[in-house]
Amino acid sequence: MFLFGIYATGTGAAPIVRDNIVSGLVNSSTPNATRNAQTVGIFTAATGLVTVTGNQLSNIGNSSTTAPTSTFYHYVSGIYVTGAATGSLVARNRVAGLFSSSTGTGSLADRILLLYNDGTGVTVANNQLSSTGATAAAPNLYGLYENGTGNTYAYNAVYLAGTGSSSTYALYRNSTTAGLVLRNNILYNERSGSGLNLALTTPSTTNFVGSPANPGTNTADYNLYINANSSSYVNQYGGSVYTFAAYKAATGGDGSSLSEQASVLPSASLFTNTSTGDLSVNPASPAAWYANGTGTQVASVGTDYAGTTRSTTVAAGAPTSARWK
């Protein structure tokens, strides 16, 4: 069964999904031989100018403990944007408390995507996305899932925690097309377990470019990457996982980005309240140094999570301006 909190579709349609609260959306169905069991807070399949802003999503998931028996699986997403046109905006949303309960593993493990986008020329900015562990034993967990063309991800804060055997990713780039821009994001993955738990992953190296001599051409830069892998692996590029220094050398990008281990930069010190999904940077903590002034201006995104004009001294992440300038 498909269960959606808000559903907007239509060829050429230009829906505005703004300032909604979607909470307590629980699907108890199981996959069958022809389709997944889908639970989505906000789903848009409109092909026009899509606007998804200022929404609060929490306690969304699937309560069925039945393991799938076919090639289909339990699928949970906070915000799912497909087919959106150039100029679309997904901004200032908060997603927290997504969960799944299935005992499926491997290819039948649950999929949890906090925010999915496969549009063209979409700006995804100032979103706060968190998962603190209320999930099945082995879900495939994704914070930001990029599967489109020419999209911009800026000032987002993603936090993943808990434990499990499947790999997890604060940002996962599944596309291979040109024009992706990643700027001023905090990608924090302190999830533990036998899988790889990474800040950023791009399985394909195609069109993921960097140039230390010309930072403006970089796909990714001015981001903050944190993870808890004891191996110190932070990001995946192509088929290999890298330490931060090796990743920068391999990609030629992220020259102005920062990386740290969760043991050195605890989430409780960096963020205001991870249990409620408030990923505003805590201004009272010395850890705020990691975000304060470490970003770069993005012309298309001039405001913060609260909708207030950002300072010219740019902070990474999606802080609330009342707490952080």
PDB file of C-alpha atoms in Angstrom:
ATOM      1  CA  MET A   1       0.000   0.000   0.000  1.00  0.00           C
ATOM      2  CA  PHE A   2       1.084   3.566  -0.739  1.00  0.00           C
ATOM      3  CA  LEU A   3       0.495   6.080   2.057  1.00  0.00           C
ATOM      4  CA  PHE A   4       1.175   9.784   1.460  1.00  0.00           C
ATOM      5  CA  GLY A   5       0.654  12.701   3.816  1.00  0.00           C
ATOM      6  CA  ILE A   6       0.539  15.238   0.961  1.00  0.00           C
ATOM      7  CA  TYR A   7       0.457  14.246  -2.720  1.00  0.00           C
ATOM      8  CA  ALA A   8       0.819  16.732  -5.599  1.00  0.00           C
ATOM      9  CA  THR A   9       1.133  15.762  -9.253  1.00  0.00           C
ATOM     10  CA  GLY A  10       0.285  16.866 -12.789  1.00  0.00           C
ATOM     11  CA  THR A  11       1.996  17.598 -16.097  1.00  0.00           C
ATOM     12  CA  GLY A  12       3.087  21.222 -16.020  1.00  0.00           C
ATOM     13  CA  ALA A  13       1.532  21.677 -12.593  1.00  0.00           C
ATOM     14  CA  ALA A  14       3.203  24.133 -10.197  1.00  0.00           C
ATOM     15  CA  PRO A  15       2.174  23.112  -6.675  1.00  0.00           C
ATOM     16  CA  ILE A  16       3.096  25.106  -3.586  1.00  0.00           C
ATOM     17  CA  VAL A  17       3.411  22.916  -0.484  1.00  0.00           C
ATOM     18  CA  ARG A  18       4.103  25.325   2.340  1.00  0.00           C
ATOM     19  CA  ASP A  19       4.043  25.480   6.158  1.00  0.00           C
ATOM     20  CA  ASN A  20       2.423  22.103   6.799  1.00  0.00           C
ATOM     21  CA  ILE A  21       2.890  19.704   9.708  1.00  0.00           C
ATOM     22  CA  VAL A  22       2.859  16.023   8.750  1.00  0.00           C
ATOM     23  CA  SER A  23       3.249  13.713  11.745  1.00  0.00           C
ATOM     24  CA  GLY A  24       2.093  10.287  12.883  1.00  0.00           C
ATOM     25  CA  LEU A  25       1.890   8.863   9.366  1.00  0.00           C
ATOM     26  CA  VAL A  26       2.249   5.109   9.943  1.00  0.00           C
ATOM     27  CA  ASN A  27       1.853   2.426   7.285  1.00  0.00           C
ATOM     28  CA  SER A  28       1.380  -1.177   8.419  1.00  0.00           C
ATOM     29  CA  SER A  29       1.301  -2.784   4.972  1.00  0.00           C
ATOM     30  CA  THR A  30       3.917  -5.114   3.510  1.00  0.00           C
ATOM     31  CA  PRO A  31       5.367  -5.283  -0.019  1.00  0.00           C
ATOM     32  CA  ASN A  32       3.854  -7.737  -2.478  1.00  0.00           C
ATOM     33  CA  ALA A  33       5.169  -9.337  -5.651  1.00  0.00           C
ATOM     34  CA  THR A  34       4.623  -6.224  -7.785  1.00  0.00           C
ATOM     35  CA  ARG A  35       5.403  -3.141  -5.718  1.00  0.00           C
ATOM     36  CA  ASN A  36       7.006  -1.645  -2.626  1.00  0.00           C
ATOM     37  CA  ALA A  37       5.166  -0.569   0.489  1.00  0.00           C
ATOM     38  CA  GLN A  38       5.635   3.215   0.351  1.00  0.00           C
ATOM     39  CA  THR A  39       5.190   5.755   3.134  1.00  0.00           C
ATOM     40  CA  VAL A  40       5.971   9.377   2.214  1.00  0.00           C
ATOM     41  CA  GLY A  41       5.300  12.596   4.104  1.00  0.00           C
ATOM     42  CA  ILE A  42       5.272  14.933   1.076  1.00  0.00           C
ATOM     43  CA  PHE A  43       5.288  13.488  -2.452  1.00  0.00           C
ATOM     44  CA  THR A  44       5.390  15.712  -5.541  1.00  0.00           C
ATOM     45  CA  ALA A  45       5.382  14.393  -9.101  1.00  0.00           C
ATOM     46  CA  ALA A  46       4.468  17.660 -10.807  1.00  0.00           C
ATOM     47  CA  THR A  47       6.582  18.647 -13.808  1.00  0.00           C
ATOM     48  CA  GLY A  48       6.251  22.413 -13.440  1.00  0.00           C
ATOM     49  CA  LEU A  49       7.707  24.836 -10.907  1.00  0.00           C
ATOM     50  CA  VAL A  50       7.498  23.023  -7.559  1.00  0.00           C
ATOM     51  CA  THR A  51       7.753  24.798  -4.193  1.00  0.00           C
ATOM     52  CA  VAL A  52       8.112  22.796  -0.965  1.00  0.00           C
ATOM     53  CA  THR A  53       8.977  25.135   1.906  1.00  0.00           C
ATOM     54  CA  GLY A  54       8.611  25.519   5.659  1.00  0.00           C
ATOM     55  CA  ASN A  55       7.169  22.069   6.347  1.00  0.00           C
ATOM     56  CA  GLN A  56       7.661  20.001   9.523  1.00  0.00           C
ATOM     57  CA  LEU A  57       7.675  16.206   9.129  1.00  0.00           C
ATOM     58  CA  SER A  58       8.065  13.690  11.952  1.00  0.00           C
ATOM     59  CA  ASN A  59       7.101  10.201  13.130  1.00  0.00           C
ATOM     60  CA  ILE A  60       6.631   8.803   9.634  1.00  0.00           C
ATOM     61  CA  GLY A  61       7.264   5.159   8.880  1.00  0.00           C
ATOM     62  CA  ASN A  62       6.217   1.558   8.464  1.00  0.00           C
ATOM     63  CA  SER A  63       5.305  -0.555  11.482  1.00  0.00           C
ATOM     64  CA  SER A  64       5.252  -3.947   9.734  1.00  0.00           C
ATOM     65  CA  THR A  65       7.932  -6.309  11.012  1.00  0.00           C
ATOM     66  CA  THR A  66       7.375  -8.756   8.150  1.00  0.00           C
ATOM     67  CA  ALA A  67      10.432  -9.306   5.984  1.00  0.00           C
ATOM     68  CA  PRO A  68       9.746  -8.952   2.239  1.00  0.00           C
ATOM     69  CA  THR A  69       9.668 -12.191   0.258  1.00  0.00           C
ATOM     70  CA  SER A  70       9.964 -10.720  -3.253  1.00  0.00           C
ATOM     71  CA  THR A  71      12.270  -8.160  -4.848  1.00  0.00           C
ATOM     72  CA  PHE A  72      10.237  -5.298  -3.382  1.00  0.00           C
ATOM     73  CA  TYR A  73      10.772  -3.680  -0.002  1.00  0.00           C
ATOM     74  CA  HIS A  74       9.517  -1.223   2.599  1.00  0.00           C
ATOM     75  CA  TYR A  75      10.219   2.341   1.511  1.00  0.00           C
ATOM     76  CA  VAL A  76       9.938   5.431   3.733  1.00  0.00           C
ATOM     77  CA  SER A  77      10.644   9.055   2.773  1.00  0.00           C
ATOM     78  CA  GLY A  78      10.102  12.436   4.376  1.00  0.00           C
ATOM     79  CA  ILE A  79      10.082  14.538   1.188  1.00  0.00           C
ATOM     80  CA  TYR A  80      10.131  12.973  -2.282  1.00  0.00           C
ATOM     81  CA  VAL A  81      10.382  15.316  -5.283  1.00  0.00           C
ATOM     82  CA  THR A  82      10.344  13.783  -8.760  1.00  0.00           C
ATOM     83  CA  GLY A  83      10.239  15.505 -12.148  1.00  0.00           C
ATOM     84  CA  ALA A  84      10.396  19.094 -10.865  1.00  0.00           C
ATOM     85  CA  ALA A  85      11.367  21.785 -13.382  1.00  0.00           C
ATOM     86  CA  THR A  86      14.180  24.333 -13.339  1.00  0.00           C
ATOM     87  CA  GLY A  87      13.614  27.001 -10.706  1.00  0.00           C
ATOM     88  CA  SER A  88      11.856  24.697  -8.252  1.00  0.00           C
ATOM     89  CA  LEU A  89      12.626  25.175  -4.562  1.00  0.00           C
ATOM     90  CA  VAL A  90      12.781  22.743  -1.625  1.00  0.00           C
ATOM     91  CA  ALA A  91      13.772  24.795   1.393  1.00  0.00           C
ATOM     92  CA  ARG A  92      13.432  25.398   5.140  1.00  0.00           C
ATOM     93  CA  ASN A  93      11.894  21.992   5.828  1.00  0.00           C
ATOM     94  CA  ARG A  94      12.597  19.856   8.889  1.00  0.00           C
ATOM     95  CA  VAL A  95      12.434  16.053   8.704  1.00  0.00           C
ATOM     96  CA  ALA A  96      12.949  13.918  11.825  1.00  0.00           C
ATOM     97  CA  GLY A  97      11.851  10.628  13.314  1.00  0.00           C
ATOM     98  CA  LEU A  98      11.462   8.492  10.203  1.00  0.00           C
ATOM     99  CA  PHE A  99      11.392   4.788  11.007  1.00  0.00           C
ATOM    100  CA  SER A 100      10.917   1.291   9.664  1.00  0.00           C
ATOM    101  CA  SER A 101      10.444  -2.049  11.369  1.00  0.00           C
ATOM    102  CA  SER A 102      11.026  -4.799   8.821  1.00  0.00           C
ATOM    103  CA  THR A 103      13.551  -7.558   9.455  1.00  0.00           C
ATOM    104  CA  GLY A 104      14.527  -7.642   5.784  1.00  0.00           C
ATOM    105  CA  THR A 105      18.246  -7.591   5.017  1.00  0.00           C
ATOM    106  CA  GLY A 106      20.496  -7.198   1.985  1.00  0.00           C
ATOM    107  CA  SER A 107      18.570  -6.274  -1.168  1.00  0.00           C
ATOM    108  CA  LEU A 108      15.324  -6.572   0.814  1.00  0.00           C
ATOM    109  CA  ALA A 109      16.363  -4.210   3.591  1.00  0.00           C
ATOM    110  CA  ASP A 110      14.179  -1.179   4.160  1.00  0.00           C
ATOM    111  CA  ARG A 111      14.981   2.073   2.346  1.00  0.00           C
ATOM    112  CA  ILE A 112      14.751   5.316   4.304  1.00  0.00           C
ATOM    113  CA  LEU A 113      15.289   8.551   2.359  1.00  0.00           C
ATOM    114  CA  LEU A 114      14.929  11.745   4.362  1.00  0.00           C
ATOM    115  CA  LEU A 115      14.835  13.915   1.213  1.00  0.00           C
ATOM    116  CA  TYR A 116      14.874  12.631  -2.379  1.00  0.00           C
ATOM    117  CA  ASN A 117      15.154  14.805  -5.506  1.00  0.00           C
ATOM    118  CA  ASP A 118      15.465  13.839  -9.172  1.00  0.00           C
ATOM    119  CA  GLY A 119      14.396  17.146 -10.685  1.00  0.00           C
ATOM    120  CA  THR A 120      16.309  19.494 -12.988  1.00  0.00           C
ATOM    121  CA  GLY A 121      17.691  22.806 -11.770  1.00  0.00           C
ATOM    122  CA  VAL A 122      16.125  22.465  -8.318  1.00  0.00           C
ATOM    123  CA  THR A 123      17.486  24.407  -5.342  1.00  0.00           C
ATOM    124  CA  VAL A 124      17.497  22.353  -2.117  1.00  0.00           C
ATOM    125  CA  ALA A 125      18.497  24.690   0.694  1.00  0.00           C
ATOM    126  CA  ASN A 126      18.270  25.358   4.436  1.00  0.00           C
ATOM    127  CA  ASN A 127      16.735  21.979   5.260  1.00  0.00           C
ATOM    128  CA  GLN A 128      17.293  20.161   8.573  1.00  0.00           C
ATOM    129  CA  LEU A 129      17.200  16.372   8.166  1.00  0.00           C
ATOM    130  CA  SER A 130      17.852  13.929  10.991  1.00  0.00           C
ATOM    131  CA  SER A 131      17.531  10.249  11.831  1.00  0.00           C
ATOM    132  CA  THR A 132      18.478   9.243  15.353  1.00  0.00           C
ATOM    133  CA  GLY A 133      18.128   5.495  15.144  1.00  0.00           C
ATOM    134  CA  ALA A 134      14.459   4.505  15.444  1.00  0.00           C
ATOM    135  CA  THR A 135      14.733   2.158  12.481  1.00  0.00           C
ATOM    136  CA  ALA A 136      14.848  -1.508  11.586  1.00  0.00           C
ATOM    137  CA  ALA A 137      18.017  -3.496  12.156  1.00  0.00           C
ATOM    138  CA  ALA A 138      19.447  -3.096   8.679  1.00  0.00           C
ATOM    139  CA  PRO A 139      17.903  -0.197   6.737  1.00  0.00           C
ATOM    140  CA  ASN A 140      19.574   1.510   3.828  1.00  0.00           C
ATOM    141  CA  LEU A 141      19.551   5.063   5.181  1.00  0.00           C
ATOM    142  CA  TYR A 142      20.027   8.224   3.100  1.00  0.00           C
ATOM    143  CA  GLY A 143      19.889  11.844   4.222  1.00  0.00           C
ATOM    144  CA  LEU A 144      19.908  13.740   0.923  1.00  0.00           C
ATOM    145  CA  TYR A 145      19.435  11.541  -2.159  1.00  0.00           C
ATOM    146  CA  GLU A 146      20.444  13.340  -5.376  1.00  0.00           C
ATOM    147  CA  ASN A 147      19.272  11.757  -8.617  1.00  0.00           C
ATOM    148  CA  GLY A 148      18.723  14.691 -10.961  1.00  0.00           C
ATOM    149  CA  THR A 149      20.465  17.209 -13.220  1.00  0.00           C
ATOM    150  CA  GLY A 150      21.989  20.587 -12.421  1.00  0.00           C
ATOM    151  CA  ASN A 151      20.637  20.787  -8.884  1.00  0.00           C
ATOM    152  CA  THR A 152      21.994  22.968  -6.080  1.00  0.00           C
ATOM    153  CA  TYR A 153      22.261  21.778  -2.468  1.00  0.00           C
ATOM    154  CA  ALA A 154      23.219  24.605  -0.112  1.00  0.00           C
ATOM    155  CA  TYR A 155      23.092  25.264   3.648  1.00  0.00           C
ATOM    156  CA  ASN A 156      21.508  21.912   4.495  1.00  0.00           C
ATOM    157  CA  ALA A 157      22.198  20.137   7.793  1.00  0.00           C
ATOM    158  CA  VAL A 158      21.971  16.326   7.838  1.00  0.00           C
ATOM    159  CA  TYR A 159      22.437  14.191  10.956  1.00  0.00           C
ATOM    160  CA  LEU A 160      22.395  10.367  11.029  1.00  0.00           C
ATOM    161  CA  ALA A 161      22.815   8.288  14.191  1.00  0.00           C
ATOM    162  CA  GLY A 162      21.974   4.833  15.569  1.00  0.00           C
ATOM    163  CA  THR A 163      23.428   1.489  14.572  1.00  0.00           C
ATOM    164  CA  GLY A 164      22.848  -1.141  11.893  1.00  0.00           C
ATOM    165  CA  SER A 165      24.479  -3.478   9.415  1.00  0.00           C
ATOM    166  CA  SER A 166      23.644  -1.656   6.160  1.00  0.00           C
ATOM    167  CA  SER A 167      25.635   1.266   4.791  1.00  0.00           C
ATOM    168  CA  THR A 168      24.316   4.781   5.339  1.00  0.00           C
ATOM    169  CA  TYR A 169      24.976   8.131   3.679  1.00  0.00           C
ATOM    170  CA  ALA A 170      24.349  11.721   4.739  1.00  0.00           C
ATOM    171  CA  LEU A 171      24.373  12.654   1.036  1.00  0.00           C
ATOM    172  CA  TYR A 172      24.160  10.129  -1.789  1.00  0.00           C
ATOM    173  CA  ARG A 173      24.677  11.192  -5.404  1.00  0.00           C
ATOM    174  CA  ASN A 174      23.145   8.611  -7.720  1.00  0.00           C
ATOM    175  CA  SER A 175      23.239  10.807 -10.829  1.00  0.00           C
ATOM    176  CA  THR A 176      26.067  11.176 -13.343  1.00  0.00           C
ATOM    177  CA  THR A 177      24.989  14.407 -15.028  1.00  0.00           C
ATOM    178  CA  ALA A 178      26.793  17.753 -14.930  1.00  0.00           C
ATOM    179  CA  GLY A 179      25.952  20.901 -13.010  1.00  0.00           C
ATOM    180  CA  LEU A 180      25.564  19.621  -9.453  1.00  0.00           C
ATOM    181  CA  VAL A 181      26.508  22.209  -6.800  1.00  0.00           C
ATOM    182  CA  LEU A 182      27.158  21.278  -3.143  1.00  0.00           C
ATOM    183  CA  ARG A 183      27.909  24.288  -0.918  1.00  0.00           C
ATOM    184  CA  ASN A 184      27.845  25.084   2.803  1.00  0.00           C
ATOM    185  CA  ASN A 185      26.267  21.800   3.896  1.00  0.00           C
ATOM    186  CA  ILE A 186      26.843  20.059   7.230  1.00  0.00           C
ATOM    187  CA  LEU A 187      26.864  16.310   6.544  1.00  0.00           C
ATOM    188  CA  TYR A 188      27.125  14.511   9.892  1.00  0.00           C
ATOM    189  CA  ASN A 189      26.975  10.705  10.017  1.00  0.00           C
ATOM    190  CA  GLU A 190      27.828   9.103  13.343  1.00  0.00           C
ATOM    191  CA  ARG A 191      25.890   5.916  12.726  1.00  0.00           C
ATOM    192  CA  SER A 192      27.750   2.759  13.756  1.00  0.00           C
ATOM    193  CA  GLY A 193      27.644  -0.872  12.668  1.00  0.00           C
ATOM    194  CA  SER A 194      29.231  -3.161  10.125  1.00  0.00           C
ATOM    195  CA  GLY A 195      28.282  -1.085   7.073  1.00  0.00           C
ATOM    196  CA  LEU A 196      30.028   1.981   5.726  1.00  0.00           C
ATOM    197  CA  ASN A 197      28.616   5.107   7.353  1.00  0.00           C
ATOM    198  CA  LEU A 198      29.746   8.007   5.209  1.00  0.00           C
ATOM    199  CA  ALA A 199      29.196  11.734   4.893  1.00  0.00           C
ATOM    200  CA  LEU A 200      29.139  11.870   1.079  1.00  0.00           C
ATOM    201  CA  THR A 201      29.019   9.157  -1.557  1.00  0.00           C
ATOM    202  CA  THR A 202      29.121   9.388  -5.345  1.00  0.00           C
ATOM    203  CA  PRO A 203      29.381   5.885  -6.849  1.00  0.00           C
ATOM    204  CA  SER A 204      30.175   7.422 -10.237  1.00  0.00           C
ATOM    205  CA  THR A 205      33.051   9.842 -10.795  1.00  0.00           C
ATOM    206  CA  THR A 206      31.455  11.150 -14.001  1.00  0.00           C
ATOM    207  CA  ASN A 207      30.848  14.919 -13.905  1.00  0.00           C
ATOM    208  CA  PHE A 208      31.865  15.146 -10.253  1.00  0.00           C
ATOM    209  CA  VAL A 209      34.643  17.625 -10.871  1.00  0.00           C
ATOM    210  CA  GLY A 210      37.019  19.753  -8.860  1.00  0.00           C
ATOM    211  CA  SER A 211      39.799  22.208  -9.508  1.00  0.00           C
ATOM    212  CA  PRO A 212      41.987  23.551  -6.694  1.00  0.00           C
ATOM    213  CA  ALA A 213      43.132  26.315  -9.038  1.00  0.00           C
ATOM    214  CA  ASN A 214      39.555  27.400  -9.766  1.00  0.00           C
ATOM    215  CA  PRO A 215      37.225  26.635  -6.833  1.00  0.00           C
ATOM    216  CA  GLY A 216      34.263  28.079  -8.699  1.00  0.00           C
ATOM    217  CA  THR A 217      34.213  25.004 -10.932  1.00  0.00           C
ATOM    218  CA  ASN A 218      34.050  22.557  -8.030  1.00  0.00           C
ATOM    219  CA  THR A 219      31.010  20.348  -7.661  1.00  0.00           C
ATOM    220  CA  ALA A 220      31.549  20.316  -3.881  1.00  0.00           C
ATOM    221  CA  ASP A 221      33.216  22.895  -1.639  1.00  0.00           C
ATOM    222  CA  TYR A 222      32.832  24.769   1.669  1.00  0.00           C
ATOM    223  CA  ASN A 223      31.090  21.802   3.299  1.00  0.00           C
ATOM    224  CA  LEU A 224      31.589  20.279   6.751  1.00  0.00           C
ATOM    225  CA  TYR A 225      31.906  16.474   6.812  1.00  0.00           C
ATOM    226  CA  ILE A 226      31.718  14.475  10.058  1.00  0.00           C
ATOM    227  CA  ASN A 227      31.560  10.723  10.554  1.00  0.00           C
ATOM    228  CA  ALA A 228      32.340   8.070  13.143  1.00  0.00           C
ATOM    229  CA  ASN A 229      34.111   5.377  11.124  1.00  0.00           C
ATOM    230  CA  SER A 230      37.093   4.103  13.079  1.00  0.00           C
ATOM    231  CA  SER A 231      38.882   3.673   9.754  1.00  0.00           C
ATOM    232  CA  SER A 232      38.658   7.442   9.250  1.00  0.00           C
ATOM    233  CA  TYR A 233      36.942   6.885   5.917  1.00  0.00           C
ATOM    234  CA  VAL A 234      34.794   9.952   5.290  1.00  0.00           C
ATOM    235  CA  ASN A 235      33.587   9.931   1.677  1.00  0.00           C
ATOM    236  CA  GLN A 236      33.225   7.530  -1.234  1.00  0.00           C
ATOM    237  CA  TYR A 237      34.256   8.539  -4.753  1.00  0.00           C
ATOM    238  CA  GLY A 238      33.693   5.967  -7.457  1.00  0.00           C
ATOM    239  CA  GLY A 239      34.315   2.488  -6.111  1.00  0.00           C
ATOM    240  CA  SER A 240      36.710   3.579  -3.362  1.00  0.00           C
ATOM    241  CA  VAL A 241      36.336   5.041   0.111  1.00  0.00           C
ATOM    242  CA  TYR A 242      38.790   7.687   1.228  1.00  0.00           C
ATOM    243  CA  THR A 243      40.110   9.605   4.161  1.00  0.00           C
ATOM    244  CA  PHE A 244      39.360  13.288   3.757  1.00  0.00           C
ATOM    245  CA  ALA A 245      42.836  14.174   2.511  1.00  0.00           C
ATOM    246  CA  ALA A 246      42.848  11.320  -0.003  1.00  0.00           C
ATOM    247  CA  TYR A 247      39.332  12.190  -1.151  1.00  0.00           C
ATOM    248  CA  LYS A 248      40.340  15.791  -1.863  1.00  0.00           C
ATOM    249  CA  ALA A 249      43.369  14.597  -3.797  1.00  0.00           C
ATOM    250  CA  ALA A 250      41.261  12.170  -5.844  1.00  0.00           C
ATOM    251  CA  THR A 251      38.483  14.635  -6.706  1.00  0.00           C
ATOM    252  CA  GLY A 252      40.409  17.894  -6.876  1.00  0.00           C
ATOM    253  CA  GLY A 253      37.514  19.510  -5.026  1.00  0.00           C
ATOM    254  CA  ASP A 254      36.388  20.450  -1.509  1.00  0.00           C
ATOM    255  CA  GLY A 255      39.555  22.474  -1.044  1.00  0.00           C
ATOM    256  CA  SER A 256      37.835  24.836   1.399  1.00  0.00           C
ATOM    257  CA  SER A 257      35.757  22.165   3.143  1.00  0.00           C
ATOM    258  CA  LEU A 258      36.406  20.800   6.638  1.00  0.00           C
ATOM    259  CA  SER A 259      36.233  17.286   8.061  1.00  0.00           C
ATOM    260  CA  GLU A 260      36.235  15.930  11.602  1.00  0.00           C
ATOM    261  CA  GLN A 261      35.535  12.745  13.544  1.00  0.00           C
ATOM    262  CA  ALA A 262      32.415  12.612  15.713  1.00  0.00           C
ATOM    263  CA  SER A 263      34.532  11.848  18.781  1.00  0.00           C
ATOM    264  CA  VAL A 264      36.246  15.222  18.362  1.00  0.00           C
ATOM    265  CA  LEU A 265      33.130  17.150  17.330  1.00  0.00           C
ATOM    266  CA  PRO A 266      30.176  15.599  19.239  1.00  0.00           C
ATOM    267  CA  SER A 267      26.743  16.224  17.777  1.00  0.00           C
ATOM    268  CA  ALA A 268      25.519  17.452  21.167  1.00  0.00           C
ATOM    269  CA  SER A 269      28.107  20.218  21.001  1.00  0.00           C
ATOM    270  CA  LEU A 270      27.499  21.242  17.400  1.00  0.00           C
ATOM    271  CA  PHE A 271      23.698  21.125  17.150  1.00  0.00           C
ATOM    272  CA  THR A 272      21.016  22.638  19.376  1.00  0.00           C
ATOM    273  CA  ASN A 273      18.869  19.518  19.904  1.00  0.00           C
ATOM    274  CA  THR A 274      19.239  16.413  17.743  1.00  0.00           C
ATOM    275  CA  SER A 275      16.450  14.574  19.601  1.00  0.00           C
ATOM    276  CA  THR A 276      13.871  17.043  18.254  1.00  0.00           C
ATOM    277  CA  GLY A 277      15.549  17.492  14.887  1.00  0.00           C
ATOM    278  CA  ASP A 278      16.710  21.039  15.641  1.00  0.00           C
ATOM    279  CA  LEU A 279      19.991  21.129  13.737  1.00  0.00           C
ATOM    280  CA  SER A 280      20.623  24.816  14.290  1.00  0.00           C
ATOM    281  CA  VAL A 281      24.257  25.311  15.217  1.00  0.00           C
ATOM    282  CA  ASN A 282      24.572  25.875  18.975  1.00  0.00           C
ATOM    283  CA  PRO A 283      26.025  29.398  19.316  1.00  0.00           C
ATOM    284  CA  ALA A 284      26.933  28.862  22.982  1.00  0.00           C
ATOM    285  CA  SER A 285      29.297  26.002  22.156  1.00  0.00           C
ATOM    286  CA  PRO A 286      32.939  26.364  21.075  1.00  0.00           C
ATOM    287  CA  ALA A 287      32.078  23.764  18.419  1.00  0.00           C
ATOM    288  CA  ALA A 288      30.232  26.507  16.550  1.00  0.00           C
ATOM    289  CA  TRP A 289      33.636  27.518  15.215  1.00  0.00           C
ATOM    290  CA  TYR A 290      33.395  24.692  12.687  1.00  0.00           C
ATOM    291  CA  ALA A 291      30.436  26.399  10.986  1.00  0.00           C
ATOM    292  CA  ASN A 292      30.898  30.094  11.723  1.00  0.00           C
ATOM    293  CA  GLY A 293      32.310  31.883   8.701  1.00  0.00           C
ATOM    294  CA  THR A 294      33.401  28.667   6.975  1.00  0.00           C
ATOM    295  CA  GLY A 295      30.923  28.912   4.105  1.00  0.00           C
ATOM    296  CA  THR A 296      30.742  30.937   0.916  1.00  0.00           C
ATOM    297  CA  GLN A 297      27.938  33.066  -0.448  1.00  0.00           C
ATOM    298  CA  VAL A 298      25.494  31.340  -2.797  1.00  0.00           C
ATOM    299  CA  ALA A 299      23.770  33.959  -4.928  1.00  0.00           C
ATOM    300  CA  SER A 300      20.536  32.009  -5.295  1.00  0.00           C
ATOM    301  CA  VAL A 301      20.154  31.455  -1.525  1.00  0.00           C
ATOM    302  CA  GLY A 302      20.214  34.704   0.425  1.00  0.00           C
ATOM    303  CA  THR A 303      18.190  33.695   3.490  1.00  0.00           C
ATOM    304  CA  ASP A 304      18.521  31.141   6.291  1.00  0.00           C
ATOM    305  CA  TYR A 305      16.241  28.510   7.838  1.00  0.00           C
ATOM    306  CA  ALA A 306      14.083  31.234   9.425  1.00  0.00           C
ATOM    307  CA  GLY A 307      13.805  33.131   6.152  1.00  0.00           C
ATOM    308  CA  THR A 308      16.025  35.962   7.395  1.00  0.00           C
ATOM    309  CA  THR A 309      18.731  37.494   5.220  1.00  0.00           C
ATOM    310  CA  ARG A 310      22.066  35.791   5.773  1.00  0.00           C
ATOM    311  CA  SER A 311      25.130  37.653   6.923  1.00  0.00           C
ATOM    312  CA  THR A 312      27.922  38.262   4.420  1.00  0.00           C
ATOM    313  CA  THR A 313      30.074  36.191   6.805  1.00  0.00           C
ATOM    314  CA  VAL A 314      28.563  32.894   5.793  1.00  0.00           C
ATOM    315  CA  ALA A 315      27.924  29.986   8.164  1.00  0.00           C
ATOM    316  CA  ALA A 316      27.516  26.431   6.935  1.00  0.00           C
ATOM    317  CA  GLY A 317      24.349  24.455   7.614  1.00  0.00           C
ATOM    318  CA  ALA A 318      20.776  25.660   8.116  1.00  0.00           C
ATOM    319  CA  PRO A 319      20.871  27.627  11.379  1.00  0.00           C
ATOM    320  CA  THR A 320      18.007  29.654  12.769  1.00  0.00           C
ATOM    321  CA  SER A 321      19.013  33.291  12.493  1.00  0.00           C
ATOM    322  CA  ALA A 322      17.638  34.122  15.943  1.00  0.00           C
ATOM    323  CA  ARG A 323      20.287  31.821  17.389  1.00  0.00           C
ATOM    324  CA  TRP A 324      23.101  32.242  14.950  1.00  0.00           C
ATOM    325  CA  LYS A 325      24.372  34.993  12.663  1.00  0.00           C
TER     326      LYS A 325
END
